[in-house]
PDB file of N, CA and C in Angstrom:
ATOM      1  N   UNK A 118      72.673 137.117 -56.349  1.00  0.00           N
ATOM      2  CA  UNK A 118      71.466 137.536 -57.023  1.00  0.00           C
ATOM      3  C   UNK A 118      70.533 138.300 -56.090  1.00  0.00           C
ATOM      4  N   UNK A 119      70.348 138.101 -55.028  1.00  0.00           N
ATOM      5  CA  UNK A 119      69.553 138.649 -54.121  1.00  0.00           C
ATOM      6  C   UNK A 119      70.077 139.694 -53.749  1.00  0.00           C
ATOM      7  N   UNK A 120      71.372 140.381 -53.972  1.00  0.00           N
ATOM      8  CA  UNK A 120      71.740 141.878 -53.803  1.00  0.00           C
ATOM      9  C   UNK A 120      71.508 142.779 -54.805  1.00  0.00           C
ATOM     10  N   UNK A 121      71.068 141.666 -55.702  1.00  0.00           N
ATOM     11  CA  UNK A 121      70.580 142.671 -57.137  1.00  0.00           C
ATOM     12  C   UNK A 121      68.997 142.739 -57.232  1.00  0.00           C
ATOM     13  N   UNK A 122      68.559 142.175 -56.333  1.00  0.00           N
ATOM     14  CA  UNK A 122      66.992 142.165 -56.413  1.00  0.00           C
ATOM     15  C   UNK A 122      66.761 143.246 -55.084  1.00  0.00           C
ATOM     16  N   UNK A 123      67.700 143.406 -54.349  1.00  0.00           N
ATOM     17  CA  UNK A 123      67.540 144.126 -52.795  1.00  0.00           C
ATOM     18  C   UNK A 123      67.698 145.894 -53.323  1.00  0.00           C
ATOM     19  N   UNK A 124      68.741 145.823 -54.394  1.00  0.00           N
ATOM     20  CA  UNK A 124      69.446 147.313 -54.897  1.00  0.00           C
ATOM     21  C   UNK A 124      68.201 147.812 -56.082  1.00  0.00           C
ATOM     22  N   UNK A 125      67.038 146.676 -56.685  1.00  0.00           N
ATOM     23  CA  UNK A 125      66.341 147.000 -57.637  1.00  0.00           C
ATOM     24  C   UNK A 125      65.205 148.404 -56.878  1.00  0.00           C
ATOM     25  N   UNK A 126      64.722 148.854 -58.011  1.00  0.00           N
ATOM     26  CA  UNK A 126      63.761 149.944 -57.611  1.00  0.00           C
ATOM     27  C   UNK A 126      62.670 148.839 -56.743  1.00  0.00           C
ATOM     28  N   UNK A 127      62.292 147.709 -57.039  1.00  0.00           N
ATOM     29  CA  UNK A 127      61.008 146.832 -56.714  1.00  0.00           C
ATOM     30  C   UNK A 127      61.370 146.949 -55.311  1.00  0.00           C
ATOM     31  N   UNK A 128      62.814 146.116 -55.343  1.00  0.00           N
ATOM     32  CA  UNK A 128      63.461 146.063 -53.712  1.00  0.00           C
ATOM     33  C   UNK A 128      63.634 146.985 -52.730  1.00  0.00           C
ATOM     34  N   UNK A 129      63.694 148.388 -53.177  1.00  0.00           N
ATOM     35  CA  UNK A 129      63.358 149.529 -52.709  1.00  0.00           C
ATOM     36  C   UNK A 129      61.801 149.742 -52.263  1.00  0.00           C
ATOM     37  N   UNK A 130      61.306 149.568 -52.933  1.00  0.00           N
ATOM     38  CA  UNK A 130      59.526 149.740 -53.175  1.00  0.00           C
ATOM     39  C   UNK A 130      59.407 149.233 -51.742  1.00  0.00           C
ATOM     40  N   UNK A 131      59.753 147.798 -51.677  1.00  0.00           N
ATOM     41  CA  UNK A 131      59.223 146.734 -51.055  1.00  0.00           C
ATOM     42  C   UNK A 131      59.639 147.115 -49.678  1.00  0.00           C
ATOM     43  N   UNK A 132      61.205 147.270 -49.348  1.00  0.00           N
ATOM     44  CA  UNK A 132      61.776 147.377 -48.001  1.00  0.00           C
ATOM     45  C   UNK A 132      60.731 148.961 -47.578  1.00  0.00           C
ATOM     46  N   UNK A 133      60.643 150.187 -48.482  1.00  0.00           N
ATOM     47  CA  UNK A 133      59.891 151.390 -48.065  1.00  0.00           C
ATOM     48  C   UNK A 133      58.659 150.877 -47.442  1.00  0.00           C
ATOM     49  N   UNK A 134      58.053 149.697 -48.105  1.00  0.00           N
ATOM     50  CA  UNK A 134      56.685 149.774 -47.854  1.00  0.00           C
ATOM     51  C   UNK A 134      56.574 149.469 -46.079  1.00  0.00           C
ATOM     52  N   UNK A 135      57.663 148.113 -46.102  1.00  0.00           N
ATOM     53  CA  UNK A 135      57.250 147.678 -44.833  1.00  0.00           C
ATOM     54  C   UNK A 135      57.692 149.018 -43.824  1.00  0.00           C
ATOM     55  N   UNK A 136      58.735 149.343 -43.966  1.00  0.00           N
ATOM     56  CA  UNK A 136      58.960 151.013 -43.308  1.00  0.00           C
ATOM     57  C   UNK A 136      58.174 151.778 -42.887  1.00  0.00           C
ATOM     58  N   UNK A 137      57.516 151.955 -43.473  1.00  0.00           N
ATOM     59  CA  UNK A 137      56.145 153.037 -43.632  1.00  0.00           C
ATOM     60  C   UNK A 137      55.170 152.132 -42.882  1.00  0.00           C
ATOM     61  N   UNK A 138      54.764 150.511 -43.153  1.00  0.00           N
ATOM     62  CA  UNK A 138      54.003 150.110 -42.146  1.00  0.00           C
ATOM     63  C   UNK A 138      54.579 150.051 -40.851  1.00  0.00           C
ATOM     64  N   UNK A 139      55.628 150.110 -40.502  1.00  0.00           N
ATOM     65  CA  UNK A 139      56.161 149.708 -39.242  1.00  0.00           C
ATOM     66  C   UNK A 139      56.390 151.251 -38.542  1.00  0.00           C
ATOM     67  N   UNK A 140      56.355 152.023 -39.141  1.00  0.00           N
ATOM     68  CA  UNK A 140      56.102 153.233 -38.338  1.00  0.00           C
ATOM     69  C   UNK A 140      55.052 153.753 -38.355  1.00  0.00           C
ATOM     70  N   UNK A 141      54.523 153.745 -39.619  1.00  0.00           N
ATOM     71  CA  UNK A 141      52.748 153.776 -38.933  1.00  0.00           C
ATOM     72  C   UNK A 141      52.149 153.318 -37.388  1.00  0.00           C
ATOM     73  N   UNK A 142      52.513 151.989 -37.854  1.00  0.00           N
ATOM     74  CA  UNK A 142      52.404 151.323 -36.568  1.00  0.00           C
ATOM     75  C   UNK A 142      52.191 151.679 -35.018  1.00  0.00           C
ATOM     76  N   UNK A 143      54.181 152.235 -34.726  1.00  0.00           N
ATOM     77  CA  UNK A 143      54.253 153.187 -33.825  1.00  0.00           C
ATOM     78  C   UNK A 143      54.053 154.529 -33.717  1.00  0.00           C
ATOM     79  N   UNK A 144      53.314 155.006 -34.767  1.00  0.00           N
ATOM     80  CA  UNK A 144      52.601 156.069 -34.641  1.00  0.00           C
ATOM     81  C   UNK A 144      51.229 156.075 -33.782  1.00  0.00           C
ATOM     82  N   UNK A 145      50.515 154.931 -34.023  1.00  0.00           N
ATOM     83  CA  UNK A 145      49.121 154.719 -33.767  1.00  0.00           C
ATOM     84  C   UNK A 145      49.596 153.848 -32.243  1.00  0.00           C
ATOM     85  N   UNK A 146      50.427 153.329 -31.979  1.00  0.00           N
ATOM     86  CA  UNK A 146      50.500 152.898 -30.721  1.00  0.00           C
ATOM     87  C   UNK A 146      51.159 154.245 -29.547  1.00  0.00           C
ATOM     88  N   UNK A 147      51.704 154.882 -30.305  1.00  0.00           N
ATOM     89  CA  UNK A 147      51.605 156.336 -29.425  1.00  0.00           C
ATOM     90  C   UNK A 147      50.580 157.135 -29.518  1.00  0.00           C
ATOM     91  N   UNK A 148      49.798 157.493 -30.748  1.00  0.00           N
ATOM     92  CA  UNK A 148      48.390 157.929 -30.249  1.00  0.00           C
ATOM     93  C   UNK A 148      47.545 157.585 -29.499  1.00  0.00           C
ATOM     94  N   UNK A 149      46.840 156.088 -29.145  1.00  0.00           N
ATOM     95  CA  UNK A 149      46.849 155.442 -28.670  1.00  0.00           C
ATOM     96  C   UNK A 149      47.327 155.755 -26.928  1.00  0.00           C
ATOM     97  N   UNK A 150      48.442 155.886 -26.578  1.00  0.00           N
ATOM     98  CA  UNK A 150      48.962 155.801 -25.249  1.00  0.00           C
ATOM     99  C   UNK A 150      48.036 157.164 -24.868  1.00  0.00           C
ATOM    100  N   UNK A 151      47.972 158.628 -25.711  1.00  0.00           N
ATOM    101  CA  UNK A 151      47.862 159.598 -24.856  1.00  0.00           C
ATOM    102  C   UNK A 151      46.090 159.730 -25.084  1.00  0.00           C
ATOM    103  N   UNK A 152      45.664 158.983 -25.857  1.00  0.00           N
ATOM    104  CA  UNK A 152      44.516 158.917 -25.562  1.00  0.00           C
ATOM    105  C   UNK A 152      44.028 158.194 -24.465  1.00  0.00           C
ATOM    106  N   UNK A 153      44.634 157.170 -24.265  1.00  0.00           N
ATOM    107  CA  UNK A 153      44.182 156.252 -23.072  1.00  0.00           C
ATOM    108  C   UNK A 153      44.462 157.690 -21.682  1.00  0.00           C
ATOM    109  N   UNK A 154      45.762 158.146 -21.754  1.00  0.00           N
ATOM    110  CA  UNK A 154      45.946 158.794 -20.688  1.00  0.00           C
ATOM    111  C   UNK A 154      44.995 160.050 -20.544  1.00  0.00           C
ATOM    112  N   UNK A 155      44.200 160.569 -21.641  1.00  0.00           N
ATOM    113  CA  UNK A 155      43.265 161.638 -21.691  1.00  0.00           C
ATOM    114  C   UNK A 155      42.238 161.193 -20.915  1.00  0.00           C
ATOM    115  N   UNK A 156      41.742 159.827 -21.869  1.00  0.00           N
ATOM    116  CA  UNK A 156      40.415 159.519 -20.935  1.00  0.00           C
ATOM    117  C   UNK A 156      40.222 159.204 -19.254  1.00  0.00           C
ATOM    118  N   UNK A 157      41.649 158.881 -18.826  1.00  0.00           N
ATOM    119  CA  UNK A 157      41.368 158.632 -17.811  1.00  0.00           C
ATOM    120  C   UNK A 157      41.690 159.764 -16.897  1.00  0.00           C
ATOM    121  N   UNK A 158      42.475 160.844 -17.198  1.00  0.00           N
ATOM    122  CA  UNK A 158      42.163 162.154 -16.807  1.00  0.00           C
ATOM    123  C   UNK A 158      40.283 162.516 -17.209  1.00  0.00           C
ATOM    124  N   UNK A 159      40.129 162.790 -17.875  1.00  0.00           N
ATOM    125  CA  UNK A 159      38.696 163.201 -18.144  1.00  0.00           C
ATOM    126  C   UNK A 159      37.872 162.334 -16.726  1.00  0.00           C
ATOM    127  N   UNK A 160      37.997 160.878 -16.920  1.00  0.00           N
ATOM    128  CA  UNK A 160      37.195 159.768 -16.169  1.00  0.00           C
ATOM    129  C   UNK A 160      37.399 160.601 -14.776  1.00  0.00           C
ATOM    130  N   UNK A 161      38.999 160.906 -14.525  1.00  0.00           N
ATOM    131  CA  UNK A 161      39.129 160.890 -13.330  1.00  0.00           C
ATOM    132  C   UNK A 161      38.345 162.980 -12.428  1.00  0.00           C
ATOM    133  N   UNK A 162      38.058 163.348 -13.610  1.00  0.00           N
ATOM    134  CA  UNK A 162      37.817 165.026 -13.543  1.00  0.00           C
ATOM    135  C   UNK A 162      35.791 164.598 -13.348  1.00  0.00           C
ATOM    136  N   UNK A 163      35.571 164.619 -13.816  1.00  0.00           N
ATOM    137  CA  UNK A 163      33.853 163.233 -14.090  1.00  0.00           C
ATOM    138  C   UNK A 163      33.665 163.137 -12.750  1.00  0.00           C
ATOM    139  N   UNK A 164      33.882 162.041 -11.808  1.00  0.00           N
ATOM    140  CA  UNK A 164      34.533 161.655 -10.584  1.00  0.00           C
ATOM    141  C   UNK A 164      34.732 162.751  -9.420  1.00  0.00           C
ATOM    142  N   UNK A 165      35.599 163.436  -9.835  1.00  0.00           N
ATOM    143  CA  UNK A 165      35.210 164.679  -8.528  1.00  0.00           C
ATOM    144  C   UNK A 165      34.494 165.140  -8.764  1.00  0.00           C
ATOM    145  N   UNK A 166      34.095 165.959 -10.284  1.00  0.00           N
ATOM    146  CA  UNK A 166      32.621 167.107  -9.933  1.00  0.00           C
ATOM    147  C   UNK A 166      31.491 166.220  -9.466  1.00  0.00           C
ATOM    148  N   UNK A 167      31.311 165.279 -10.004  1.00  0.00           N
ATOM    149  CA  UNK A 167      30.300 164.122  -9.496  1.00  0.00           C
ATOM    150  C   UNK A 167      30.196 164.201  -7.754  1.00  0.00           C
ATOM    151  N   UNK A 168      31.173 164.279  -7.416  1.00  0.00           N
ATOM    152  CA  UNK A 168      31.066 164.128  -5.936  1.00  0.00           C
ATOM    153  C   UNK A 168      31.689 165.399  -5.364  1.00  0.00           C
ATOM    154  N   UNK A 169      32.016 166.398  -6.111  1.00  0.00           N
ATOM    155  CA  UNK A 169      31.821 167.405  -5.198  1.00  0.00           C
ATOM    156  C   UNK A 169      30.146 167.991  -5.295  1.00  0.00           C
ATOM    157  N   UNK A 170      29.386 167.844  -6.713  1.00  0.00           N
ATOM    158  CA  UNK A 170      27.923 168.127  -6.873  1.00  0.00           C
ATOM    159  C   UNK A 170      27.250 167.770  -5.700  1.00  0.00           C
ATOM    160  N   UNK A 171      27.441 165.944  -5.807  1.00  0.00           N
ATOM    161  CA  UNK A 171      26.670 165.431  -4.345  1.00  0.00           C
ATOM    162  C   UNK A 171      27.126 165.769  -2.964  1.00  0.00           C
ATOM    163  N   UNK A 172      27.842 166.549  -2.860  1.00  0.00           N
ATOM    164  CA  UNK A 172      28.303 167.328  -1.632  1.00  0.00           C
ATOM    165  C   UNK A 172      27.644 168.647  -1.156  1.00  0.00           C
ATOM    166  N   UNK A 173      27.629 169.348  -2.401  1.00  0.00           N
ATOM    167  CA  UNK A 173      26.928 170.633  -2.548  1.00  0.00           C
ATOM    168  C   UNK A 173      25.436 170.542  -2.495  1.00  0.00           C
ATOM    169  N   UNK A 174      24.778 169.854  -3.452  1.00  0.00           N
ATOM    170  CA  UNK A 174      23.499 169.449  -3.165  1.00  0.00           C
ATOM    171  C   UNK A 174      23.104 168.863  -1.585  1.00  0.00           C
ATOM    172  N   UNK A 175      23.924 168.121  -0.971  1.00  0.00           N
ATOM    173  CA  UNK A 175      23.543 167.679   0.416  1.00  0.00           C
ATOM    174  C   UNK A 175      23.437 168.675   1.797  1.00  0.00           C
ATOM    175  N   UNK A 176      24.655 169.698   1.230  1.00  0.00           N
ATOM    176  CA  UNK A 176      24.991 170.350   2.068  1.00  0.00           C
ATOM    177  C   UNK A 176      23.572 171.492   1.666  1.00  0.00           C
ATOM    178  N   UNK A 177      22.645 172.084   0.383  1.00  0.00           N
ATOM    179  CA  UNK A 177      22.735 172.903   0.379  1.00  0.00           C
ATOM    180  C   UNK A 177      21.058 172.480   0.920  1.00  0.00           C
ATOM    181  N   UNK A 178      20.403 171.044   1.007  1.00  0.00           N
ATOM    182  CA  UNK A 178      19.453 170.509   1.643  1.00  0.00           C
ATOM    183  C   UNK A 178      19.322 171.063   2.961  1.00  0.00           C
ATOM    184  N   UNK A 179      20.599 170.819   3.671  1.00  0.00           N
ATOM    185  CA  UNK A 179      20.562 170.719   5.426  1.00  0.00           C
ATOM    186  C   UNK A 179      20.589 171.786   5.579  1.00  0.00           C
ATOM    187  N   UNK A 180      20.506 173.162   5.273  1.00  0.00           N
ATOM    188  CA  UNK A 180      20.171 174.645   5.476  1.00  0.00           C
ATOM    189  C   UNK A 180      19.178 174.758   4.979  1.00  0.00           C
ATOM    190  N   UNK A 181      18.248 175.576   6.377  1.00  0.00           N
ATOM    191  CA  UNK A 181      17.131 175.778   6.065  1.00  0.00           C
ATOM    192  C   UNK A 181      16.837 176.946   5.275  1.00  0.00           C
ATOM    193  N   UNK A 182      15.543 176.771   4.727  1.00  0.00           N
ATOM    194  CA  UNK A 182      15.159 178.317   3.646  1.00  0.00           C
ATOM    195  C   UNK A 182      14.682 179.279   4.881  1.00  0.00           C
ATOM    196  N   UNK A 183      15.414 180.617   3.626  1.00  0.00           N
ATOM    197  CA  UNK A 183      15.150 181.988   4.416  1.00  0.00           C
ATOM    198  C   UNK A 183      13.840 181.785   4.135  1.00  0.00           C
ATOM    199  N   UNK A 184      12.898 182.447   5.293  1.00  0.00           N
ATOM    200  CA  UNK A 184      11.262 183.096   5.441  1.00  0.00           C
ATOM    201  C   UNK A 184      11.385 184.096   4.360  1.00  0.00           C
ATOM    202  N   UNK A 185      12.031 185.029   4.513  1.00  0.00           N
ATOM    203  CA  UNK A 185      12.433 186.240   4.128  1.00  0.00           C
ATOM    204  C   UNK A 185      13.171 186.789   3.193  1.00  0.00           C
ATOM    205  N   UNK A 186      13.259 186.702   1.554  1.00  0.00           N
ATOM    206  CA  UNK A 186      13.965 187.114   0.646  1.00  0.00           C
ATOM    207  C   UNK A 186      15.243 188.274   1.256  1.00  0.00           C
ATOM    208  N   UNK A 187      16.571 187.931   0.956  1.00  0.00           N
ATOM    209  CA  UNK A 187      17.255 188.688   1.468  1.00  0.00           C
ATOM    210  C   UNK A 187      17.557 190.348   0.487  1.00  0.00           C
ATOM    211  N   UNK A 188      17.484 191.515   0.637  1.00  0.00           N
ATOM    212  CA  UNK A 188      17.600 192.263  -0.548  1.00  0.00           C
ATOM    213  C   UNK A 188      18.749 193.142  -0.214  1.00  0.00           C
ATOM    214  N   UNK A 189      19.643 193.646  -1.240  1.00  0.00           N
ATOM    215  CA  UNK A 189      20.929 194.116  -0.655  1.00  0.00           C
ATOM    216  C   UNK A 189      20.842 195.753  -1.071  1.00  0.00           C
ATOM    217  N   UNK A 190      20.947 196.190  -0.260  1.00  0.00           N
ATOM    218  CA  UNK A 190      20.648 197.614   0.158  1.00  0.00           C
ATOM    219  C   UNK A 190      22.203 198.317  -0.535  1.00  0.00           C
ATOM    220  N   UNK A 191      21.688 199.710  -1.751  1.00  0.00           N
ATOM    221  CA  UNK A 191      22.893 200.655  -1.908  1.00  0.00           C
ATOM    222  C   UNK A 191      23.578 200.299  -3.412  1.00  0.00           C
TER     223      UNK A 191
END
């Protein structure tokens, strides 16, 4: 009896459905992966300009100002 309830359209219905949830599933657990891997590219891009900024700013402190506007001749 249960091969006649498995072969019914319902039994069809039923086995599709979980199908469709179970690859959903691993759909969203692979979206998921490359988002995680985006953000932490992004996090990790954040992070250097951050500290190449505070590099540039430090460096651009310890030189002193021209007296004298420089003007480029031609």
């Amino acid at each position: 009896m249960s091969t006649l309830i498995a072969a019914s359209p319902l039994g069809l219905v039923a086995r599709w459905s979980s199908r469709s949830q179970e690859q959903a599933r691993r759909n969203a657990m692979a979206a998921c992966t490359v988002l995680t891997a985006r953000r932490h590219e992004r996090l990790e891009v954040e992070s250097f300009i951050a500290g190449y900024l505070a590099r540039y700013e430090t460096a651009a402190a310890a030189e002193p100002a021209l007296a004298v506007p420089v003007r480029r001749v031609g």
